[in-house]
Amino acid sequence: MSDGASPRAILHVDMDAFYASVEQRDDPSLRGRPVIVGGHLRRGVVLAASYEVRRFGVRSAIPMARAVKLAPHAVVVPPRFAAYAEASDQVFALFASVTPLVEPLSLDEAFLDVTGSQSLFGTPWDIATRLRRRIAEEVRLPCSAGIASVKFAAKIASDLAKPNGQREVPADGTKAFLDPLPVSRLWGVGPRTEEAMTALALRTIGDVARADPAWLERRLGTSGRLFWELAQGIDAREVVPDRDAKSMGAEDTFEEDVEDREILKVHLHSQALRVARRLRRAGVKTRVVQLKVKFADFE
């Protein structure tokens, strides 16, 4: 909720299989076919997988060698980061046409606070519908949108709306929306934390919401209180546009450990493009560049 009586209206807009969708858009022969965007067939990882190839178990961040075994008939194309950055710029220009409050999360997703845009553009549902239609018509790419009064719920709603859909969570229905979902949907819950929660008989977000927050803190550390608040639908974080951000970054989490430095270089290139574009849009320069790496032991 905002400081006033009315709930906030937050959109989470996420492009669908972004890199793969750009490749299918630019090469008509790829449309409707299983497409994998990735690097070296033996040492690379999947950067993007079209929805046609996901049904065979191929997803981003898995090794390319495994992906081509799962879908030997798939078309493999090398990444074209310049093309993805150009498409991203077009999409974000459309975001900016409905609100100045746009917080980029990556090249292909962002939070938008449209609370103050409703008098001009209609309901949050109408705004999301119009945005998605314009992206489809002007950039020729599919996307999904989630609508909620808090960031956390908007992000989950867009995930559940994929591909090429949208879902709205009423402000007074946030907790009911979250209750039946698995704990893995909570921000900050990875495989290890999910395992610890399961051992405590916490399998759904509703289970966490019904638990005593002090007990959760004792069992799960300082994150226990945060998990309880999210489970209640409490998420006071604002949408922070680049011009107001104190730092800008890009982060990727791999579903499997990556040991090859050549593979990491591809991801670093993509991250550098993302951060540089945000800096340019905000009209700022950076004095410090920080690289964060998390290892398998969570160090």
CSV table of N, CA, C and O in Angstrom, one decimal, residues 84-202:
chain,number,residue,atom,x,y,z
A,84,TYR,N,19.3,-7.8,-29.3
A,84,TYR,CA,18.5,-7.8,-28.1
A,84,TYR,C,18.5,-6.5,-27.4
A,84,TYR,O,17.4,-6.1,-26.9
A,85,ALA,N,19.6,-5.8,-27.4
A,85,ALA,CA,19.7,-4.5,-26.8
A,85,ALA,C,18.8,-3.5,-27.5
A,85,ALA,O,18.1,-2.6,-26.9
A,86,GLU,N,18.8,-3.6,-28.8
A,86,GLU,CA,17.9,-2.6,-29.6
A,86,GLU,C,16.5,-2.9,-29.4
A,86,GLU,O,15.7,-2.0,-29.2
A,87,ALA,N,16.1,-4.2,-29.3
A,87,ALA,CA,14.7,-4.5,-29.1
A,87,ALA,C,14.3,-4.0,-27.7
A,87,ALA,O,13.2,-3.5,-27.4
A,88,SER,N,15.2,-4.2,-26.7
A,88,SER,CA,15.0,-3.8,-25.3
A,88,SER,C,14.7,-2.3,-25.3
A,88,SER,O,13.8,-1.8,-24.6
A,89,ASP,N,15.5,-1.5,-26.0
A,89,ASP,CA,15.4,-0.1,-26.0
A,89,ASP,C,14.0,0.3,-26.5
A,89,ASP,O,13.3,1.2,-25.9
A,90,GLN,N,13.5,-0.4,-27.5
A,90,GLN,CA,12.2,-0.1,-28.1
A,90,GLN,C,11.1,-0.4,-27.0
A,90,GLN,O,10.1,0.4,-26.9
A,91,VAL,N,11.2,-1.5,-26.3
A,91,VAL,CA,10.2,-1.9,-25.3
A,91,VAL,C,10.2,-0.9,-24.2
A,91,VAL,O,9.1,-0.5,-23.7
A,92,PHE,N,11.4,-0.5,-23.7
A,92,PHE,CA,11.4,0.4,-22.6
A,92,PHE,C,11.0,1.8,-22.9
A,92,PHE,O,10.4,2.5,-22.1
A,93,ALA,N,11.1,2.2,-24.2
A,93,ALA,CA,10.5,3.5,-24.6
A,93,ALA,C,9.0,3.4,-24.5
A,93,ALA,O,8.3,4.4,-24.2
A,94,LEU,N,8.4,2.3,-24.8
A,94,LEU,CA,6.9,2.1,-24.7
A,94,LEU,C,6.6,2.1,-23.2
A,94,LEU,O,5.5,2.7,-22.8
A,95,PHE,N,7.4,1.5,-22.3
A,95,PHE,CA,7.1,1.6,-20.9
A,95,PHE,C,7.0,3.1,-20.4
A,95,PHE,O,6.2,3.5,-19.7
A,96,ALA,N,8.0,3.8,-20.9
A,96,ALA,CA,8.1,5.2,-20.5
A,96,ALA,C,7.0,6.1,-21.0
A,96,ALA,O,6.8,7.2,-20.5
A,97,SER,N,6.3,5.6,-22.0
A,97,SER,CA,5.2,6.3,-22.6
A,97,SER,C,3.9,6.3,-21.6
A,97,SER,O,3.0,7.1,-21.8
A,98,VAL,N,3.9,5.4,-20.7
A,98,VAL,CA,2.8,5.4,-19.8
A,98,VAL,C,3.1,5.8,-18.3
A,98,VAL,O,2.2,6.2,-17.6
A,99,THR,N,4.4,5.7,-18.0
A,99,THR,CA,4.8,6.2,-16.6
A,99,THR,C,6.3,6.5,-16.5
A,99,THR,O,7.1,5.7,-17.2
A,100,PRO,N,6.7,7.5,-15.8
A,100,PRO,CA,8.1,7.7,-15.6
A,100,PRO,C,8.7,6.7,-14.5
A,100,PRO,O,9.9,6.6,-14.4
A,101,LEU,N,7.8,6.0,-13.8
A,101,LEU,CA,8.3,5.1,-12.7
A,101,LEU,C,8.5,3.7,-13.3
A,101,LEU,O,7.6,2.8,-13.2
A,102,VAL,N,9.6,3.5,-13.9
A,102,VAL,CA,10.0,2.2,-14.5
A,102,VAL,C,11.3,1.7,-13.9
A,102,VAL,O,12.3,2.5,-13.9
A,103,GLU,N,11.2,0.6,-13.3
A,103,GLU,CA,12.4,0.0,-12.7
A,103,GLU,C,12.9,-1.2,-13.5
A,103,GLU,O,12.2,-2.3,-13.4
A,104,PRO,N,13.9,-1.1,-14.3
A,104,PRO,CA,14.4,-2.3,-15.1
A,104,PRO,C,15.0,-3.3,-14.2
A,104,PRO,O,15.7,-3.0,-13.2
A,105,LEU,N,14.7,-4.6,-14.5
A,105,LEU,CA,15.3,-5.7,-13.8
A,105,LEU,C,16.3,-6.4,-14.7
A,105,LEU,O,17.3,-7.0,-14.2
A,106,SER,N,16.1,-6.3,-16.0
A,106,SER,CA,17.1,-6.9,-16.9
A,106,SER,C,16.7,-6.3,-18.3
A,106,SER,O,15.9,-5.3,-18.4
A,107,LEU,N,17.3,-6.8,-19.4
A,107,LEU,CA,17.0,-6.3,-20.7
A,107,LEU,C,15.5,-6.5,-21.0
A,107,LEU,O,14.9,-5.8,-21.8
A,108,ASP,N,14.9,-7.5,-20.4
A,108,ASP,CA,13.6,-7.9,-20.9
A,108,ASP,C,12.5,-7.9,-19.8
A,108,ASP,O,11.4,-8.5,-20.1
A,109,GLU,N,12.7,-7.3,-18.7
A,109,GLU,CA,11.6,-7.2,-17.7
A,109,GLU,C,11.8,-6.0,-16.8
A,109,GLU,O,12.9,-5.5,-16.6
A,110,ALA,N,10.6,-5.5,-16.3
A,110,ALA,CA,10.7,-4.3,-15.5
A,110,ALA,C,9.4,-4.2,-14.7
A,110,ALA,O,8.4,-4.8,-15.0
A,111,PHE,N,9.5,-3.5,-13.6
A,111,PHE,CA,8.3,-3.1,-12.8
A,111,PHE,C,7.9,-1.7,-13.2
A,111,PHE,O,8.8,-0.8,-13.5
A,112,LEU,N,6.6,-1.4,-13.3
A,112,LEU,CA,6.1,-0.1,-13.6
A,112,LEU,C,5.0,0.2,-12.6
A,112,LEU,O,4.1,-0.5,-12.3
A,113,ASP,N,5.2,1.4,-12.0
A,113,ASP,CA,4.2,1.9,-11.1
A,113,ASP,C,3.3,2.8,-11.9
A,113,ASP,O,3.6,3.9,-12.3
A,114,VAL,N,2.0,2.4,-12.1
A,114,VAL,CA,1.1,3.1,-12.9
A,114,VAL,C,-0.1,3.7,-12.1
A,114,VAL,O,-1.1,4.1,-12.6
A,115,THR,N,0.2,3.8,-10.8
A,115,THR,CA,-0.8,4.4,-9.9
A,115,THR,C,-1.3,5.7,-10.3
A,115,THR,O,-2.5,6.0,-10.4
A,116,GLY,N,-0.3,6.6,-10.7
A,116,GLY,CA,-0.7,8.0,-11.1
A,116,GLY,C,-1.0,8.1,-12.6
A,116,GLY,O,-1.3,9.2,-13.1
A,117,SER,N,-1.0,7.0,-13.3
A,117,SER,CA,-1.3,7.0,-14.8
A,117,SER,C,-2.7,6.7,-15.1
A,117,SER,O,-3.1,6.8,-16.3
A,118,GLN,N,-3.5,6.3,-14.1
A,118,GLN,CA,-4.8,5.8,-14.4
A,118,GLN,C,-5.8,6.9,-14.9
A,118,GLN,O,-6.7,6.6,-15.7
A,119,SER,N,-5.6,8.1,-14.5
A,119,SER,CA,-6.5,9.2,-14.9
A,119,SER,C,-6.3,9.4,-16.4
A,119,SER,O,-7.2,9.9,-17.1
A,120,LEU,N,-5.1,9.1,-16.9
A,120,LEU,CA,-4.8,9.3,-18.3
A,120,LEU,C,-5.1,8.1,-19.2
A,120,LEU,O,-5.6,8.2,-20.3
A,121,PHE,N,-4.8,6.9,-18.6
A,121,PHE,CA,-4.8,5.7,-19.5
A,121,PHE,C,-5.8,4.6,-19.1
A,121,PHE,O,-5.8,3.6,-19.7
A,122,GLY,N,-6.5,4.9,-18.0
A,122,GLY,CA,-7.5,3.9,-17.6
A,122,GLY,C,-7.1,3.0,-16.5
A,122,GLY,O,-6.1,3.3,-15.8
A,123,THR,N,-7.7,1.8,-16.3
A,123,THR,CA,-7.4,0.9,-15.2
A,123,THR,C,-6.0,0.3,-15.5
A,123,THR,O,-5.5,0.2,-16.6
A,124,PRO,N,-5.4,-0.3,-14.4
A,124,PRO,CA,-4.2,-1.0,-14.6
A,124,PRO,C,-4.3,-2.1,-15.7
A,124,PRO,O,-3.4,-2.4,-16.4
A,125,TRP,N,-5.5,-2.8,-15.7
A,125,TRP,CA,-5.7,-3.8,-16.7
A,125,TRP,C,-5.6,-3.3,-18.1
A,125,TRP,O,-5.0,-3.8,-19.0
A,126,ASP,N,-6.3,-2.1,-18.2
A,126,ASP,CA,-6.3,-1.5,-19.6
A,126,ASP,C,-4.9,-1.0,-20.0
A,126,ASP,O,-4.5,-1.2,-21.1
A,127,ILE,N,-4.1,-0.5,-19.0
A,127,ILE,CA,-2.8,-0.1,-19.3
A,127,ILE,C,-1.9,-1.2,-19.7
A,127,ILE,O,-1.2,-1.2,-20.7
A,128,ALA,N,-2.0,-2.4,-19.0
A,128,ALA,CA,-1.2,-3.5,-19.4
A,128,ALA,C,-1.6,-4.1,-20.7
A,128,ALA,O,-0.8,-4.5,-21.5
A,129,THR,N,-3.0,-4.1,-21.0
A,129,THR,CA,-3.4,-4.6,-22.3
A,129,THR,C,-2.9,-3.8,-23.4
A,129,THR,O,-2.4,-4.3,-24.4
A,130,ARG,N,-3.0,-2.4,-23.2
A,130,ARG,CA,-2.5,-1.5,-24.3
A,130,ARG,C,-1.0,-1.7,-24.5
A,130,ARG,O,-0.5,-1.7,-25.6
A,131,LEU,N,-0.3,-1.7,-23.4
A,131,LEU,CA,1.2,-1.9,-23.5
A,131,LEU,C,1.6,-3.2,-24.3
A,131,LEU,O,2.4,-3.1,-25.2
A,132,ARG,N,0.9,-4.3,-23.9
A,132,ARG,CA,1.3,-5.5,-24.6
A,132,ARG,C,0.9,-5.5,-26.0
A,132,ARG,O,1.6,-6.1,-26.9
A,133,ARG,N,-0.2,-4.9,-26.3
A,133,ARG,CA,-0.6,-4.8,-27.8
A,133,ARG,C,0.4,-3.9,-28.6
A,133,ARG,O,0.7,-4.3,-29.7
A,134,ARG,N,0.8,-2.8,-28.0
A,134,ARG,CA,1.8,-1.9,-28.7
A,134,ARG,C,3.1,-2.7,-28.9
A,134,ARG,O,3.7,-2.5,-29.9
A,135,ILE,N,3.5,-3.4,-27.8
A,135,ILE,CA,4.8,-4.1,-28.0
A,135,ILE,C,4.7,-5.2,-29.1
A,135,ILE,O,5.6,-5.4,-29.9
A,136,ALA,N,3.5,-5.9,-29.1
A,136,ALA,CA,3.3,-6.9,-30.2
A,136,ALA,C,3.3,-6.2,-31.6
A,136,ALA,O,3.8,-6.8,-32.5
A,137,GLU,N,2.6,-5.1,-31.7
A,137,GLU,CA,2.5,-4.4,-33.0
A,137,GLU,C,3.8,-3.7,-33.4
A,137,GLU,O,4.2,-3.7,-34.6
A,138,GLU,N,4.4,-2.9,-32.5
A,138,GLU,CA,5.5,-2.1,-32.9
A,138,GLU,C,6.9,-2.7,-32.8
A,138,GLU,O,7.8,-2.4,-33.5
A,139,VAL,N,7.0,-3.6,-31.8
A,139,VAL,CA,8.3,-4.3,-31.7
A,139,VAL,C,8.2,-5.8,-32.2
A,139,VAL,O,9.2,-6.4,-32.4
A,140,ARG,N,7.0,-6.2,-32.4
A,140,ARG,CA,6.7,-7.6,-32.9
A,140,ARG,C,7.2,-8.7,-32.0
A,140,ARG,O,7.8,-9.6,-32.5
A,141,LEU,N,7.0,-8.5,-30.7
A,141,LEU,CA,7.5,-9.5,-29.8
A,141,LEU,C,6.4,-9.7,-28.7
A,141,LEU,O,5.6,-8.8,-28.4
A,142,PRO,N,6.3,-11.0,-28.2
A,142,PRO,CA,5.3,-11.3,-27.2
A,142,PRO,C,5.8,-11.0,-25.8
A,142,PRO,O,7.0,-11.1,-25.5
A,143,CYS,N,4.9,-10.6,-24.9
A,143,CYS,CA,5.2,-10.4,-23.5
A,143,CYS,C,4.1,-10.7,-22.6
A,143,CYS,O,2.9,-10.9,-23.1
A,144,SER,N,4.3,-10.9,-21.3
A,144,SER,CA,3.3,-11.2,-20.3
A,144,SER,C,3.4,-10.1,-19.2
A,144,SER,O,4.4,-9.5,-19.0
A,145,ALA,N,2.2,-9.9,-18.5
A,145,ALA,CA,2.2,-8.9,-17.5
A,145,ALA,C,1.4,-9.4,-16.3
A,145,ALA,O,0.4,-10.1,-16.4
A,146,GLY,N,1.9,-9.0,-15.1
A,146,GLY,CA,1.2,-9.2,-13.9
A,146,GLY,C,0.9,-7.9,-13.3
A,146,GLY,O,1.6,-6.9,-13.4
A,147,ILE,N,-0.3,-7.8,-12.6
A,147,ILE,CA,-0.8,-6.6,-12.1
A,147,ILE,C,-1.2,-6.8,-10.6
A,147,ILE,O,-1.9,-7.8,-10.3
A,148,ALA,N,-0.6,-6.0,-9.7
A,148,ALA,CA,-0.9,-6.2,-8.3
A,148,ALA,C,-0.6,-4.9,-7.6
A,148,ALA,O,-0.2,-3.9,-8.1
A,149,SER,N,-0.9,-4.9,-6.3
A,149,SER,CA,-0.6,-3.7,-5.5
A,149,SER,C,0.8,-3.7,-4.8
A,149,SER,O,1.2,-2.8,-4.2
A,150,VAL,N,1.4,-4.9,-5.0
A,150,VAL,CA,2.8,-5.0,-4.4
A,150,VAL,C,3.7,-5.7,-5.5
A,150,VAL,O,3.2,-6.5,-6.3
A,151,LYS,N,5.0,-5.4,-5.4
A,151,LYS,CA,5.9,-6.0,-6.4
A,151,LYS,C,5.9,-7.5,-6.5
A,151,LYS,O,5.8,-8.1,-7.5
A,152,PHE,N,6.0,-8.1,-5.3
A,152,PHE,CA,6.1,-9.5,-5.1
A,152,PHE,C,5.0,-10.3,-5.9
A,152,PHE,O,5.2,-11.2,-6.7
A,153,ALA,N,3.8,-9.8,-5.7
A,153,ALA,CA,2.6,-10.5,-6.3
A,153,ALA,C,2.6,-10.2,-7.8
A,153,ALA,O,2.2,-11.1,-8.6
A,154,ALA,N,3.0,-9.0,-8.2
A,154,ALA,CA,2.9,-8.7,-9.6
A,154,ALA,C,3.9,-9.6,-10.4
A,154,ALA,O,3.6,-10.0,-11.5
A,155,LYS,N,5.1,-9.8,-9.8
A,155,LYS,CA,6.1,-10.7,-10.4
A,155,LYS,C,5.5,-12.1,-10.6
A,155,LYS,O,5.7,-12.7,-11.7
A,156,ILE,N,4.9,-12.7,-9.6
A,156,ILE,CA,4.4,-14.0,-9.6
A,156,ILE,C,3.3,-14.1,-10.7
A,156,ILE,O,3.1,-15.0,-11.4
A,157,ALA,N,2.4,-13.0,-10.6
A,157,ALA,CA,1.3,-13.0,-11.6
A,157,ALA,C,1.7,-13.1,-13.0
A,157,ALA,O,1.1,-13.7,-13.9
A,158,SER,N,2.8,-12.3,-13.4
A,158,SER,CA,3.3,-12.4,-14.7
A,158,SER,C,3.9,-13.7,-15.1
A,158,SER,O,3.7,-14.2,-16.2
A,159,ASP,N,4.5,-14.4,-14.1
A,159,ASP,CA,5.1,-15.7,-14.4
A,159,ASP,C,3.9,-16.7,-14.7
A,159,ASP,O,4.0,-17.5,-15.6
A,160,LEU,N,2.8,-16.6,-13.9
A,160,LEU,CA,1.7,-17.5,-14.1
A,160,LEU,C,0.9,-17.2,-15.4
A,160,LEU,O,0.2,-18.0,-15.8
A,161,ALA,N,1.1,-16.0,-15.9
A,161,ALA,CA,0.3,-15.6,-17.1
A,161,ALA,C,1.0,-16.0,-18.4
A,161,ALA,O,0.5,-15.9,-19.4
A,162,LYS,N,2.3,-16.4,-18.3
A,162,LYS,CA,3.1,-16.8,-19.5
A,162,LYS,C,2.5,-18.1,-20.1
A,162,LYS,O,2.0,-18.9,-19.4
A,163,PRO,N,2.7,-18.1,-21.4
A,163,PRO,CA,3.2,-17.1,-22.3
A,163,PRO,C,2.1,-16.2,-22.9
A,163,PRO,O,1.0,-16.6,-23.1
A,164,ASN,N,2.5,-15.0,-23.2
A,164,ASN,CA,1.7,-14.0,-23.9
A,164,ASN,C,0.3,-13.8,-23.2
A,164,ASN,O,-0.7,-13.9,-23.9
A,165,GLY,N,0.3,-13.6,-21.9
A,165,GLY,CA,-0.9,-13.3,-21.2
A,165,GLY,C,-0.8,-12.3,-20.1
A,165,GLY,O,0.3,-11.7,-20.0
A,166,GLN,N,-1.8,-12.0,-19.4
A,166,GLN,CA,-1.7,-11.1,-18.2
A,166,GLN,C,-2.7,-11.6,-17.1
A,166,GLN,O,-3.7,-12.3,-17.4
A,167,ARG,N,-2.3,-11.3,-15.9
A,167,ARG,CA,-3.1,-11.7,-14.8
A,167,ARG,C,-3.1,-10.6,-13.7
A,167,ARG,O,-2.1,-10.0,-13.5
A,168,GLU,N,-4.3,-10.4,-13.1
A,168,GLU,CA,-4.4,-9.3,-12.1
A,168,GLU,C,-4.7,-9.9,-10.8
A,168,GLU,O,-5.6,-10.8,-10.7
A,169,VAL,N,-4.1,-9.4,-9.7
A,169,VAL,CA,-4.3,-9.8,-8.4
A,169,VAL,C,-5.0,-8.6,-7.7
A,169,VAL,O,-4.4,-7.6,-7.5
A,170,PRO,N,-6.3,-8.7,-7.3
A,170,PRO,CA,-6.9,-7.6,-6.6
A,170,PRO,C,-6.2,-7.3,-5.3
A,170,PRO,O,-5.6,-8.2,-4.6
A,171,ALA,N,-6.1,-6.0,-5.0
A,171,ALA,CA,-5.4,-5.6,-3.8
A,171,ALA,C,-5.9,-6.3,-2.5
A,171,ALA,O,-5.1,-6.6,-1.6
A,172,ASP,N,-7.2,-6.5,-2.4
A,172,ASP,CA,-7.7,-7.2,-1.2
A,172,ASP,C,-7.7,-8.7,-1.4
A,172,ASP,O,-8.2,-9.5,-0.5
A,173,GLY,N,-7.1,-9.2,-2.4
A,173,GLY,CA,-7.0,-10.7,-2.6
A,173,GLY,C,-5.6,-11.2,-2.7
A,173,GLY,O,-5.4,-12.3,-3.2
A,174,THR,N,-4.6,-10.3,-2.3
A,174,THR,CA,-3.2,-10.7,-2.5
A,174,THR,C,-2.9,-12.0,-1.7
A,174,THR,O,-2.3,-12.9,-2.2
A,175,LYS,N,-3.3,-12.0,-0.4
A,175,LYS,CA,-3.0,-13.1,0.5
A,175,LYS,C,-3.6,-14.4,-0.1
A,175,LYS,O,-3.0,-15.5,-0.1
A,176,ALA,N,-4.9,-14.3,-0.5
A,176,ALA,CA,-5.6,-15.5,-1.0
A,176,ALA,C,-4.9,-16.0,-2.3
A,176,ALA,O,-4.9,-17.2,-2.5
A,177,PHE,N,-4.4,-15.1,-3.1
A,177,PHE,CA,-3.7,-15.5,-4.3
A,177,PHE,C,-2.4,-16.2,-4.0
A,177,PHE,O,-2.0,-17.2,-4.6
A,178,LEU,N,-1.7,-15.8,-2.9
A,178,LEU,CA,-0.4,-16.3,-2.6
A,178,LEU,C,-0.5,-17.7,-1.8
A,178,LEU,O,0.3,-18.6,-2.0
A,179,ASP,N,-1.6,-17.8,-1.0
A,179,ASP,CA,-1.7,-18.9,-0.1
A,179,ASP,C,-1.4,-20.3,-0.7
A,179,ASP,O,-0.6,-21.1,-0.1
A,180,PRO,N,-2.0,-20.7,-1.8
A,180,PRO,CA,-1.8,-22.1,-2.3
A,180,PRO,C,-0.4,-22.3,-3.0
A,180,PRO,O,-0.1,-23.5,-3.4
A,181,LEU,N,0.3,-21.2,-3.3
A,181,LEU,CA,1.5,-21.4,-4.1
A,181,LEU,C,2.7,-22.0,-3.3
A,181,LEU,O,2.7,-21.9,-2.0
A,182,PRO,N,3.6,-22.8,-3.9
A,182,PRO,CA,4.7,-23.4,-3.2
A,182,PRO,C,5.6,-22.4,-2.6
A,182,PRO,O,5.8,-21.3,-3.1
A,183,VAL,N,6.3,-22.8,-1.5
A,183,VAL,CA,7.2,-21.8,-0.9
A,183,VAL,C,8.4,-21.4,-1.8
A,183,VAL,O,9.0,-20.4,-1.6
A,184,SER,N,8.7,-22.2,-2.8
A,184,SER,CA,9.7,-21.8,-3.8
A,184,SER,C,9.4,-20.5,-4.5
A,184,SER,O,10.3,-19.9,-5.1
A,185,ARG,N,8.2,-20.1,-4.5
A,185,ARG,CA,7.8,-18.8,-5.1
A,185,ARG,C,8.2,-17.6,-4.3
A,185,ARG,O,8.2,-16.5,-4.8
A,186,LEU,N,8.5,-17.8,-3.0
A,186,LEU,CA,8.9,-16.7,-2.2
A,186,LEU,C,10.3,-16.2,-2.6
A,186,LEU,O,11.2,-17.0,-2.9
A,187,TRP,N,10.4,-14.9,-2.6
A,187,TRP,CA,11.7,-14.3,-3.0
A,187,TRP,C,12.7,-14.7,-2.0
A,187,TRP,O,12.5,-14.7,-0.8
A,188,GLY,N,13.9,-15.2,-2.5
A,188,GLY,CA,14.9,-15.5,-1.6
A,188,GLY,C,15.0,-17.0,-1.2
A,188,GLY,O,15.9,-17.4,-0.5
A,189,VAL,N,14.0,-17.8,-1.7
A,189,VAL,CA,13.9,-19.2,-1.3
A,189,VAL,C,14.5,-20.0,-2.5
A,189,VAL,O,13.9,-20.1,-3.6
A,190,GLY,N,15.7,-20.5,-2.3
A,190,GLY,CA,16.4,-21.3,-3.3
A,190,GLY,C,16.2,-22.8,-2.9
A,190,GLY,O,15.5,-23.1,-1.9
A,191,PRO,N,16.9,-23.7,-3.6
A,191,PRO,CA,16.7,-25.1,-3.3
A,191,PRO,C,17.0,-25.5,-1.8
A,191,PRO,O,16.3,-26.3,-1.2
A,192,ARG,N,18.1,-24.9,-1.3
A,192,ARG,CA,18.5,-25.3,0.1
A,192,ARG,C,17.5,-24.8,1.1
A,192,ARG,O,17.1,-25.5,2.0
A,193,THR,N,17.0,-23.5,0.9
A,193,THR,CA,16.0,-23.0,1.9
A,193,THR,C,14.7,-23.7,1.7
A,193,THR,O,14.0,-24.0,2.7
A,194,GLU,N,14.3,-24.1,0.5
A,194,GLU,CA,13.1,-24.8,0.3
A,194,GLU,C,13.2,-26.2,1.0
A,194,GLU,O,12.2,-26.6,1.6
A,195,GLU,N,14.3,-26.8,1.0
A,195,GLU,CA,14.5,-28.1,1.7
A,195,GLU,C,14.4,-27.9,3.2
A,195,GLU,O,13.7,-28.7,3.8
A,196,ALA,N,14.9,-26.8,3.7
A,196,ALA,CA,14.8,-26.6,5.1
A,196,ALA,C,13.4,-26.3,5.5
A,196,ALA,O,12.9,-26.7,6.6
A,197,MET,N,12.6,-25.6,4.6
A,197,MET,CA,11.2,-25.3,4.9
A,197,MET,C,10.4,-26.5,4.9
A,197,MET,O,9.5,-26.7,5.7
A,198,THR,N,10.7,-27.4,3.9
A,198,THR,CA,9.9,-28.6,3.8
A,198,THR,C,10.1,-29.5,5.0
A,198,THR,O,9.1,-30.1,5.5
A,199,ALA,N,11.3,-29.5,5.6
A,199,ALA,CA,11.6,-30.2,6.8
A,199,ALA,C,10.8,-29.7,8.0
A,199,ALA,O,10.5,-30.4,8.9
A,200,LEU,N,10.4,-28.4,7.9
A,200,LEU,CA,9.6,-27.8,8.9
A,200,LEU,C,8.1,-27.8,8.6
A,200,LEU,O,7.3,-27.2,9.3
A,201,ALA,N,7.7,-28.7,7.6
A,201,ALA,CA,6.3,-28.8,7.2
A,201,ALA,C,5.8,-27.5,6.6
A,201,ALA,O,4.6,-27.2,6.6
A,202,LEU,N,6.6,-26.7,6.0
A,202,LEU,CA,6.2,-25.4,5.3
A,202,LEU,C,6.3,-25.7,3.8
A,202,LEU,O,7.4,-25.6,3.2
